[in-house]
Short mmCIF file of C-alpha atoms in Angstrom, two decimals:
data_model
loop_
_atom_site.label_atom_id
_atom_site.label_comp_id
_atom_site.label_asym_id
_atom_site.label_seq_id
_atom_site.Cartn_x
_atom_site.Cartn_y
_atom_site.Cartn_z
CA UNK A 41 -17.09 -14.97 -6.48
CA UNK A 42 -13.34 -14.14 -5.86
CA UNK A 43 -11.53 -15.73 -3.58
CA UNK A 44 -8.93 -14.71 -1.32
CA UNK A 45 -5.93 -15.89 -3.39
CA UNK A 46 -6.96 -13.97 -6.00
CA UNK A 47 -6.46 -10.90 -4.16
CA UNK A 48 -2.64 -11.99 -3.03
CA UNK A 49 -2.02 -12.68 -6.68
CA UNK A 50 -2.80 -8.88 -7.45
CA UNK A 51 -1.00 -7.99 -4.47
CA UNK A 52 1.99 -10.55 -6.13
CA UNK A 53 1.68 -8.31 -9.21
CA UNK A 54 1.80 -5.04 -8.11
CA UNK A 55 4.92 -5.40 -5.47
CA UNK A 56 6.51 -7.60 -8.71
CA UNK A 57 5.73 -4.21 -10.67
CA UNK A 58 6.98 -2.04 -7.44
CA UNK A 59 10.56 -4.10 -8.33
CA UNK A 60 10.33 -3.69 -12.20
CA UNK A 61 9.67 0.07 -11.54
CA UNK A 62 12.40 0.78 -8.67
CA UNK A 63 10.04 1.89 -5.94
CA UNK A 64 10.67 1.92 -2.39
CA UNK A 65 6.72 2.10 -1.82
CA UNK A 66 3.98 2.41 -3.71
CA UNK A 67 0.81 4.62 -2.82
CA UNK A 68 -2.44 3.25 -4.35
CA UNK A 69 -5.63 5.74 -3.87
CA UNK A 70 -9.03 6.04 -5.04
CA UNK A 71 -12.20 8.55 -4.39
CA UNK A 72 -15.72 7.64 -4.22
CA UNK A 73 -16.25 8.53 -7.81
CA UNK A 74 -17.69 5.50 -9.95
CA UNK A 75 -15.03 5.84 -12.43
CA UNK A 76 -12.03 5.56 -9.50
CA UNK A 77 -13.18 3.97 -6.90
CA UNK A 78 -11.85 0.48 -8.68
CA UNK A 79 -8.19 0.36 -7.66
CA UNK A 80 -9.12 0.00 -3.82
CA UNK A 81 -11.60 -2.80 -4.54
CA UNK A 82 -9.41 -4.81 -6.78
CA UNK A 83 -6.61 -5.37 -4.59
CA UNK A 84 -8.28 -4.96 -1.43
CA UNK A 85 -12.34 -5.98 -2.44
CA UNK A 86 -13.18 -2.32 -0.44
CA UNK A 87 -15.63 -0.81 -1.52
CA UNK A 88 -14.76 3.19 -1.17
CA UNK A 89 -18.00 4.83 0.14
CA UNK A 90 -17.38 8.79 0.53
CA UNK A 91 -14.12 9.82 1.46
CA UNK A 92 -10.10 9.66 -0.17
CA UNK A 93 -8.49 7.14 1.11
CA UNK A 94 -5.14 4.91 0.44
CA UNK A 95 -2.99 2.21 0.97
CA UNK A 96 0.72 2.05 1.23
CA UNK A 97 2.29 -0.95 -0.28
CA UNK A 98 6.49 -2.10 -0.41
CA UNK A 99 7.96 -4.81 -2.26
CA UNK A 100 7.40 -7.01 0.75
CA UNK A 101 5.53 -7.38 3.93
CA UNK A 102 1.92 -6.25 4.79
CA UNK A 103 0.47 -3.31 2.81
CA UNK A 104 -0.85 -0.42 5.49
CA UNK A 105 -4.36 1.46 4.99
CA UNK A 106 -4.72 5.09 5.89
CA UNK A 107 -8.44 5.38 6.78
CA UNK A 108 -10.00 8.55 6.78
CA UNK A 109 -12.16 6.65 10.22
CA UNK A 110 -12.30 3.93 12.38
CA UNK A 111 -15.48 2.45 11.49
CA UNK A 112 -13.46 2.45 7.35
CA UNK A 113 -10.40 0.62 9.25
CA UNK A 114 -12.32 -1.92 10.77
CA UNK A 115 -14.01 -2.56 6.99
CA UNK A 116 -10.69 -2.11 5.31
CA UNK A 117 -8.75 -4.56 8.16
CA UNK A 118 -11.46 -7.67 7.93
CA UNK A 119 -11.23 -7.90 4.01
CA UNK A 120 -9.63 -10.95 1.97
CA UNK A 121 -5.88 -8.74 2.16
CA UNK A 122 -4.43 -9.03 5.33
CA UNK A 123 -3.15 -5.44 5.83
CA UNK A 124 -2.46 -2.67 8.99
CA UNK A 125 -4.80 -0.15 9.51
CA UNK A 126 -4.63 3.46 10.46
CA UNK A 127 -6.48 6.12 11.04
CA UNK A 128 -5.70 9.54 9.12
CA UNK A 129 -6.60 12.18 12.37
CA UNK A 130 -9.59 14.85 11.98
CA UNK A 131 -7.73 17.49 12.27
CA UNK A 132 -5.11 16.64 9.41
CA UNK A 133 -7.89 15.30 7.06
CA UNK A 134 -8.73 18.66 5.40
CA UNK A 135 -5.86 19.88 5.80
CA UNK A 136 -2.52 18.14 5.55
CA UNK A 137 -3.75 14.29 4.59
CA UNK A 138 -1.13 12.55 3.31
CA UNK A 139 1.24 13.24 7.28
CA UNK A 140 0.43 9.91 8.58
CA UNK A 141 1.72 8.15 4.61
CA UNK A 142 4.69 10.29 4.81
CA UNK A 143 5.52 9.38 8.74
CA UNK A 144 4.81 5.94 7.90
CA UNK A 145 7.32 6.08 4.36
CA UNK A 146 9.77 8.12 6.35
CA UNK A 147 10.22 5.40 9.05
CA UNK A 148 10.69 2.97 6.40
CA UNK A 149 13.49 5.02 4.75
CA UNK A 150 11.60 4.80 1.56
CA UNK A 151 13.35 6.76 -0.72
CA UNK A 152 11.53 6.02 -4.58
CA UNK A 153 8.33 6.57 -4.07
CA UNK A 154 5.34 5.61 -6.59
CA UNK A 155 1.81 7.34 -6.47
CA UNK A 156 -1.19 5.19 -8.61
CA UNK A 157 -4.93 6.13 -8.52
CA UNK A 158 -3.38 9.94 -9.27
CA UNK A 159 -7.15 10.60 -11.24
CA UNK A 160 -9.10 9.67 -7.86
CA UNK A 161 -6.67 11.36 -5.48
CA UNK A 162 -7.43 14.91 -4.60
CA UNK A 163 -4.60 17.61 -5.79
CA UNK A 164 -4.68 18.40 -1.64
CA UNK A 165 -3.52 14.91 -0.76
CA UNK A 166 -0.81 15.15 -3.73
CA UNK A 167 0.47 18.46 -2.44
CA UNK A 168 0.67 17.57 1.26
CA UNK A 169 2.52 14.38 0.08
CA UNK A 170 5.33 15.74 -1.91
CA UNK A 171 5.02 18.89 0.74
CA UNK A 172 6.04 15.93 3.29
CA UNK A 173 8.52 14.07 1.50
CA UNK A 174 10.31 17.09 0.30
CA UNK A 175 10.21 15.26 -3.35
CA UNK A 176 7.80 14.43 -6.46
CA UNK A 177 6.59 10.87 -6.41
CA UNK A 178 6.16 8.92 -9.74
CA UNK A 179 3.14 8.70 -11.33
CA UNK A 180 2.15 4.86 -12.05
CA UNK A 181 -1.09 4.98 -12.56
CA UNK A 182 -1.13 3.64 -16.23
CA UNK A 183 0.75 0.81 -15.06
CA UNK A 184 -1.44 -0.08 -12.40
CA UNK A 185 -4.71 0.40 -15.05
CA UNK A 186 -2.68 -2.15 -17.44
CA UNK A 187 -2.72 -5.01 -14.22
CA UNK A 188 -6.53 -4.49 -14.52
CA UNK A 189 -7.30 -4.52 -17.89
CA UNK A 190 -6.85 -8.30 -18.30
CA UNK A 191 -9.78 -10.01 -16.40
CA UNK A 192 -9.50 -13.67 -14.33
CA UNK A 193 -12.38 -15.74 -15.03
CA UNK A 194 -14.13 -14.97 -12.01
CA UNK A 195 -14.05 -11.02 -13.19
CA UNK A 196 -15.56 -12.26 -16.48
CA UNK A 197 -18.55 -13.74 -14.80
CA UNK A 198 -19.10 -11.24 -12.96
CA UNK A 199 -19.28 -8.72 -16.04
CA UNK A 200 -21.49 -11.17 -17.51
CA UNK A 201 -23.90 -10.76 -14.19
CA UNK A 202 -23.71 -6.98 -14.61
CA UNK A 203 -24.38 -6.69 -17.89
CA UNK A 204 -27.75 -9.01 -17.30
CA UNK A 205 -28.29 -6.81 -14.29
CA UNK A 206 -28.57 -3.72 -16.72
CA UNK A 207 -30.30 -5.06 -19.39
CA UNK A 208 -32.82 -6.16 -16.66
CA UNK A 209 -32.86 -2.55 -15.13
CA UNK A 210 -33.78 -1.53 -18.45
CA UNK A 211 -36.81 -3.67 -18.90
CA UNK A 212 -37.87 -2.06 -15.30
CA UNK A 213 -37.50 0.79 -17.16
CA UNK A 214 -39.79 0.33 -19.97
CA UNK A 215 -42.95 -0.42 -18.46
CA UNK A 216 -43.12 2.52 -17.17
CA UNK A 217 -43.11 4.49 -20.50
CA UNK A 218 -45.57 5.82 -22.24
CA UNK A 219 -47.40 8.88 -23.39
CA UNK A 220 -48.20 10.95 -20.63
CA UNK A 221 -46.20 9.12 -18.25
CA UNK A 222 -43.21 10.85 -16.28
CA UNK A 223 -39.83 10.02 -17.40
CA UNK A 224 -38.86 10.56 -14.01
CA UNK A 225 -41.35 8.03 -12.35
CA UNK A 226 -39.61 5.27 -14.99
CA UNK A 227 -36.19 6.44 -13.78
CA UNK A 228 -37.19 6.04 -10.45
CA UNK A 229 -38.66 2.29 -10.73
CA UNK A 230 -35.51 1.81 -12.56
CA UNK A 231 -33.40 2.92 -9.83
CA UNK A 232 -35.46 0.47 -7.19
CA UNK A 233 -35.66 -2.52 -9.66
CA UNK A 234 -31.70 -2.51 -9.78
CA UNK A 235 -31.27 -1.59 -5.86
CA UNK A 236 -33.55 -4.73 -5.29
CA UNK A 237 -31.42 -7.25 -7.22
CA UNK A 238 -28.18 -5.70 -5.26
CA UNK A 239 -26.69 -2.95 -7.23
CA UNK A 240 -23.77 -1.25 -5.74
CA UNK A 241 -23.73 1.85 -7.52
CA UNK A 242 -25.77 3.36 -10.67
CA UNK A 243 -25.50 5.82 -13.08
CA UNK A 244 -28.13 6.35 -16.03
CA UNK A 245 -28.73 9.06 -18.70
CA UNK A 246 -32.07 9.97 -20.33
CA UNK A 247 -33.40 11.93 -22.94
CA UNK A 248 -36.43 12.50 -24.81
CA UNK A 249 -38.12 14.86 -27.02
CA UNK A 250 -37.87 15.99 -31.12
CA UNK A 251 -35.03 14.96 -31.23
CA UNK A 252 -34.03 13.17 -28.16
CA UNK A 253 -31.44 14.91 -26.03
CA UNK A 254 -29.59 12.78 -23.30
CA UNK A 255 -28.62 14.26 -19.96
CA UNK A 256 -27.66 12.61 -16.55
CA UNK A 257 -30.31 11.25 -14.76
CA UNK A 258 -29.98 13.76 -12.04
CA UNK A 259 -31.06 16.59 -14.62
CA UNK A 260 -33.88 13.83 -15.77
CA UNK A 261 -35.01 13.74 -12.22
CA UNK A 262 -35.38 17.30 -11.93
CA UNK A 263 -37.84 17.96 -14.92
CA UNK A 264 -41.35 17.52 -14.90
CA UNK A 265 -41.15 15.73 -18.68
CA UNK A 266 -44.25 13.76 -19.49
CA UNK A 267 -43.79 11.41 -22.49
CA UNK A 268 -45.57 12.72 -25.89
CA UNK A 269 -46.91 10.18 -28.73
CA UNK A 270 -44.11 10.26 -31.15
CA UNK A 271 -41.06 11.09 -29.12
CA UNK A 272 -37.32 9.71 -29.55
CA UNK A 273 -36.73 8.33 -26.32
CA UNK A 274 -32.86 7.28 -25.51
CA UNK A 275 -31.73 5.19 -22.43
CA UNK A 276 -28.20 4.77 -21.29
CA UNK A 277 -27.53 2.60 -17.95
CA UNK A 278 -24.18 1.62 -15.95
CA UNK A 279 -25.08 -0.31 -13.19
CA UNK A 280 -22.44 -2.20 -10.72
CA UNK A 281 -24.08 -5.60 -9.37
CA UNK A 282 -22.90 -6.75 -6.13
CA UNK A 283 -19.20 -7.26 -6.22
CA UNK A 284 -18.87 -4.01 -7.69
CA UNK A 285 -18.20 -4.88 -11.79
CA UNK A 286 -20.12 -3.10 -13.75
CA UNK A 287 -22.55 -3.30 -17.28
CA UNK A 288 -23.88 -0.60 -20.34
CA UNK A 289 -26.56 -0.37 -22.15
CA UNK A 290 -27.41 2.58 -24.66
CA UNK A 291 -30.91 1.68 -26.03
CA UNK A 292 -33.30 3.76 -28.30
CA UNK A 293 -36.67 3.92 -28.45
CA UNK A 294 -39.47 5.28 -30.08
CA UNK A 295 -42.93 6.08 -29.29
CA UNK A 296 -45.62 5.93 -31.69
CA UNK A 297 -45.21 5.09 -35.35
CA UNK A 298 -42.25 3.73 -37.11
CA UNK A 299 -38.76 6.20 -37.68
CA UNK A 300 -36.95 4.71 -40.82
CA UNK A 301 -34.19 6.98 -40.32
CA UNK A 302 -33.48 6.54 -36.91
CA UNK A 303 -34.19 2.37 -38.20
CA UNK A 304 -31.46 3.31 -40.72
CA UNK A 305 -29.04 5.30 -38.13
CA UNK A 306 -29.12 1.84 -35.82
CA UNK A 307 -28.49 -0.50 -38.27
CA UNK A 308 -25.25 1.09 -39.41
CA UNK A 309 -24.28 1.99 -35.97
CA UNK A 310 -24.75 -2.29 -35.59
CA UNK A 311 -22.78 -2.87 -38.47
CA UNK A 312 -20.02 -1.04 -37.62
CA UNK A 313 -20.29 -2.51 -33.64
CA UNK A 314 -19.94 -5.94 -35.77
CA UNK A 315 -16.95 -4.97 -37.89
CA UNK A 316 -15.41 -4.29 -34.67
CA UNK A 317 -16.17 -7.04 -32.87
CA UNK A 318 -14.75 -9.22 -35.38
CA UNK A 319 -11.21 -7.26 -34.60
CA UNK A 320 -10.98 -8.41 -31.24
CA UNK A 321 -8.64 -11.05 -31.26
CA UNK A 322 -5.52 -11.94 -29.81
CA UNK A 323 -2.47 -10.05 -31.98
CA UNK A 324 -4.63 -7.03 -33.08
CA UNK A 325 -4.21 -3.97 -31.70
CA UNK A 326 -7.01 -2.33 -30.07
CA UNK A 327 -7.12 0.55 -33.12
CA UNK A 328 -8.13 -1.97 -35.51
CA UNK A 329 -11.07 -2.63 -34.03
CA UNK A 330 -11.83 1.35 -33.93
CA UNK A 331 -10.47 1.58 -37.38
CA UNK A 332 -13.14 -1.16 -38.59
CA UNK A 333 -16.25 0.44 -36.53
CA UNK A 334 -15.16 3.96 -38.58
CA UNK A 335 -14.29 2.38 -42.06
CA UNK A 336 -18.53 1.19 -41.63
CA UNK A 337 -19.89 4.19 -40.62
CA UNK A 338 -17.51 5.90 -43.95
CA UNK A 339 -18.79 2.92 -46.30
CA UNK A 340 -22.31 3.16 -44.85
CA UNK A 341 -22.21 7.57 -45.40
CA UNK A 342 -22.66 7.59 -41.59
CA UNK A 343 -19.41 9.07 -40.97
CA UNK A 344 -16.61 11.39 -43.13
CA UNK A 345 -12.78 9.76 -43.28
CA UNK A 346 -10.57 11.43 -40.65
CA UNK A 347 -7.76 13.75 -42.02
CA UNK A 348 -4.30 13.01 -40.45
CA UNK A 349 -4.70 15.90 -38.19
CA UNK A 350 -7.96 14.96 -36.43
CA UNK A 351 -7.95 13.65 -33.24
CA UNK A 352 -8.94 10.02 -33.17
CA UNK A 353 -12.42 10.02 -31.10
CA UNK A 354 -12.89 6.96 -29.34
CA UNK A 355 -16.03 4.25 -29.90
CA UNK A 356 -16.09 2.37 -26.80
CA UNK A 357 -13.55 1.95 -23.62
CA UNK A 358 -13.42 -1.23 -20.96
CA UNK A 359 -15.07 -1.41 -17.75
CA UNK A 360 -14.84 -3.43 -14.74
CA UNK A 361 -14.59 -1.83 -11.21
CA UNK A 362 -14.83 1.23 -12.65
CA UNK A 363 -17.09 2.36 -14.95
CA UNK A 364 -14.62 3.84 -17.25
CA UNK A 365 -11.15 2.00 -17.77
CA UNK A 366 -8.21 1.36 -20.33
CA UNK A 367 -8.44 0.26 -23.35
CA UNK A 368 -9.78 3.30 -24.90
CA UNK A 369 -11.18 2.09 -28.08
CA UNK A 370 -9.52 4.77 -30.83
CA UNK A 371 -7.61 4.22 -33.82
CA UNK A 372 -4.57 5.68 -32.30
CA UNK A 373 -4.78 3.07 -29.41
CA UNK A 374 -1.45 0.53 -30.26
CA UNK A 375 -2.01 -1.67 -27.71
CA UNK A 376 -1.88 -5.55 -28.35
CA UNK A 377 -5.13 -7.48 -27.62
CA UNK A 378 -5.05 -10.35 -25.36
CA UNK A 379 -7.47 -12.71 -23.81
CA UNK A 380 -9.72 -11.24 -20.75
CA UNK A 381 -9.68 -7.57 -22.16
CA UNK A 382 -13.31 -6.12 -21.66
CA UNK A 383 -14.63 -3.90 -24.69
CA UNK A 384 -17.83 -1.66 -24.70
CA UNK A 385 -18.43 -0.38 -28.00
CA UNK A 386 -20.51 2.16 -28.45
CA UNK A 387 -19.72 4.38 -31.61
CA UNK A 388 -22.74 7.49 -32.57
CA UNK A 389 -24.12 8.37 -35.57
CA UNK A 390 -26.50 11.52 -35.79
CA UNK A 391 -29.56 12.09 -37.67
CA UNK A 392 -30.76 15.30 -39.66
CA UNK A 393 -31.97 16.85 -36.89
CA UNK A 394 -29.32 16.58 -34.58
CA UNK A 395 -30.12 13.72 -32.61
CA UNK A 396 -27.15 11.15 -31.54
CA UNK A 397 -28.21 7.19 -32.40
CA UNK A 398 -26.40 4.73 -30.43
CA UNK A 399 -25.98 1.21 -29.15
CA UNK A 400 -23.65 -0.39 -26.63
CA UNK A 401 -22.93 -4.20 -27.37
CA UNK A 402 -20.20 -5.80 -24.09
CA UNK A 403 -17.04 -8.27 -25.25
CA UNK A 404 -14.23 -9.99 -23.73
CA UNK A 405 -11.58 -10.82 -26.00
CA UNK A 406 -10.72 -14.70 -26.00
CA UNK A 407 -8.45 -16.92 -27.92
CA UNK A 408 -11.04 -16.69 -30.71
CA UNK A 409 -13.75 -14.83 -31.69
CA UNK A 410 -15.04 -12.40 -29.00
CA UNK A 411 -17.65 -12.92 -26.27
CA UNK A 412 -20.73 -11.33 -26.47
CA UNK A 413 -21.94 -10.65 -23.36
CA UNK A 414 -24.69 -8.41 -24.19
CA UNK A 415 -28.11 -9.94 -25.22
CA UNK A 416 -30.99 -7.38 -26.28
CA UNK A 417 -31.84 -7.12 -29.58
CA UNK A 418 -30.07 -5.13 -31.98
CA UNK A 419 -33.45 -3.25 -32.46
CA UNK A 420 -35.65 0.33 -31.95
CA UNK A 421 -37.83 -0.48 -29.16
CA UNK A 422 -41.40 0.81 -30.13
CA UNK A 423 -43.86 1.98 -27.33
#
C-alpha cells in the first residue's frame, strides 16, 4: 500500500525538477496504453482507462487535471493528490485538445513550458498545444522516467506481489495444456485466474508448434490451435496486480519426450541471466550487467561477439507502472546503478530450427547482491 505522502513526495520531486529545469509549468500525460499509462498513476494513483488525458503542474500550488469527462474528474479529484479538475469540452476533444491547458498556462503567464509523457500523448494534442501557445514546449520525458526508475519500498512489494501474481497466472495456465487441448481455452482460464485475484491489466504472448512461434495473445485467441504430442510450447505473461505494478514471466515448455537442445538453449540463457544478476550492484553501470549476460552466451557458443558497429540489443528493461520502463538493459546503457532499480532480464538464444529460447528472472538492485523476486524454477516444463 502507498500512502498519501508518498504521492506529495513525487509531487515534491517533480516541481523540485520543474525549478532545476526552468519551467514555468510542466504538462504530464499518459494514454491508456500499458506501457504509458504509468506517469498518471504514479503521481496521481489514476488509473487511465481509455482516453488522453493530463495534468498541469507549476513549481507551486495545486496541480490542475484536464479530464477528457466528468465522471474521469470526479475519479481524478478524490485521489491521494489534492488537485483542480476540469473538463476538456466534446467538441474540442477531437479536435483542438490541448485549448483548455493552453487557457489555463496562458492565465498563469507561463512562459517555459515542459511537456513529459510525450510517448503516451497523441501527436494531435502536441500540435494543438504548441498551435496554442504559439511556441515548442520542452520535452522532459526522460527526466520524469529517471524519478521513476528508483522504487520506495512500498513499490518493491508491490513488484514482488505482481511477479507472484504472474507466476500464479501461469500455473492457471498449465493445467489446461495438453495434447488436443486448445491453446486458446488455456489462455482464456489464464485470463480469468488473474482477473479473479485482481489484475488491473494483462498482456500475454503464446506460441506453439515445430518450432514454437510466439505471437500476442490476441492472434492466439483467434486460431483454432489444438496442442500436438511433442510440441515447443512458449508462454510469456505481464500482468499488473491491483495497484497497477506489474510482473514477467517467459516460460518454455515442452510436450512429450525430453528436448536436450532446447535443455541446452535454457541453461545458457540461465547462466548468462546469472552473470548478470551478479552485476547489479550499486556503482556499476547498467551495461555491465548486459555486457556479462552477452560475454555467457559468447563463452557458452550461444551468441557471436558484437563488432563496434552493431547496435547494442538490449536483454531485459525495468517495469513498474508500466510495463516497459528505463533502464534499458544494453551494453551501451552508462547509467549508474543504485538501490530500488527494477531489472527484468530476459536475453534469447535460438535453436537450429529457428526457434527463440528464453527466460525472464525479476531484480531490484540493493546495497548488495540483487533481489530475486522471481521464484519458478529455472527449468523446461514437461507436459
Amino acid at each position: 500500500m502507498i500512502f498519501p505522502q508518498e504521492y506529495q513526495s513525487r509531487l515534491a520531486s517533480v516541481q523540485a525538477l520543474m525549478v532545476r529545469e526552468g519551467l514555468d509549468a510542466l504538462i504530464i500525460g499518459a494514454s491508456a496504453q500499458i506501457d504509458q499509462r504509468g506517469s498518471l498513476r504514479w503521481l496521481m494513483d489514476y488509473y487511465l482507462s481509455v482516453y488522453e488525458e493530463c495534468i498541469v503542474i507549476c513549481p507551486e500550488g495545486v496541480p490542475v487535471y484536464f479530464a477528457h469527462d466528468s465522471l474521469a474528474a470526479f475519479h481524478a479529484g478524490n485521489g491521494p493528490l489534492p488537485l483542480e479538475t476540469r473538463v476538456i469540452p466534446p467538441h474540442l476533444y477531437a479536435t483542438d485538445p490541448a485549448v483548455p491547458a493552453a487557457d489555463y498556462l496562458r492565465s498563469i503567464q507561463a512562459k517555459s513550458i515542459g511537456v513529459a509523457g510525450t510517448a503516451g500523448l497523441s501527436a494531435r494534442f502536441i500540435l494543438s498545444l504548441t498551435r496554442q501557445i504559439g511556441h515548442a514546449v520542452r520535452d522532459v520525458s526522460m527526466e520524469l522516467a529517471r524519478l521513476r526508475m528508483v522504487k520506495s519500498p512500498a513499490e518493491i512489494e508491490l513488484s514482488r506481489v505482481a511477479v507472484r501474481l504472474n507466476e500464479e497466472a501461469m500455473w492457471a495456465y498449465l493445467k489446461e495444456v495438453r495434447p488436443g487441448a486448445l491453446e486458446s481455452d488455456a489462455l482464456a482460464k489464464g485470463y480469468a485466474f488473474a482477473i479473479g485475484r485482481g489484475a488491473e491489466d494483462q498482456y500475454w504472448m503464446s506460441g506453439s508448434g515445430n518450432p514454437a512461434v510466439v505471437s500476442h495473445a490476441v492472434l492466439s485467441l483467434g486460431r483454432t490451435y489444438r496442442w500436438k504430442d511433442e510440441d515447443n510450447s512458449v508462454i510469456v505473461i505481464e500482468v499488473s496486480d491491483t495497484g497497477g505494478h506489474y510482473g514477467e514471466i517467459w516460460q518454455p515448455l515442452k510436450l512429450g519426450a525430453r528436448d536436450l537442445e532446447l535443455e541446452e538453449a535454457l541453461a545458457a540463457v540461465v547462466r548468462s541471466i546469472q552473470a548478470a544478476a551478479e552485476m547489479i550492484h550499486s556503482g556499476n553501470t547498467v551495461g555491465q550487467v548486459a555486457a556479462a549476460a552477452e560475454a555467457s552466451l559468447v563463452k557458452d557458443g550461444w551468441a557471436v561477439p558484437r563488432n563496434a558497429q552493431e547496435p547494442a540489443a538490449p536483454i531485459g528493461h525495468g517495469q513498474g507502472l508500466d510495463a516497459w520502463e528505463i533502464p534499458s538493459i544494453s551494453k551501451d546503457n552508462t547509467e549508474l546503478i543504485v538501490p530500488g532499480m527494477r531489472f527484468n532480464l530476459h536475453p534469447v538464444v535460438t535453436k537450429k530450427n529457428g526457434q527463440r529460447v528464453s527466460y525472464c528472472d525479476c531484480y531490484i538492485s540493493t546495497d548488495g547482491a540483487a533481489e530475486r523476486l522471481s521464484t519458478l524454477p529455472y527449468d523446461v516444463i514437461y507436459i
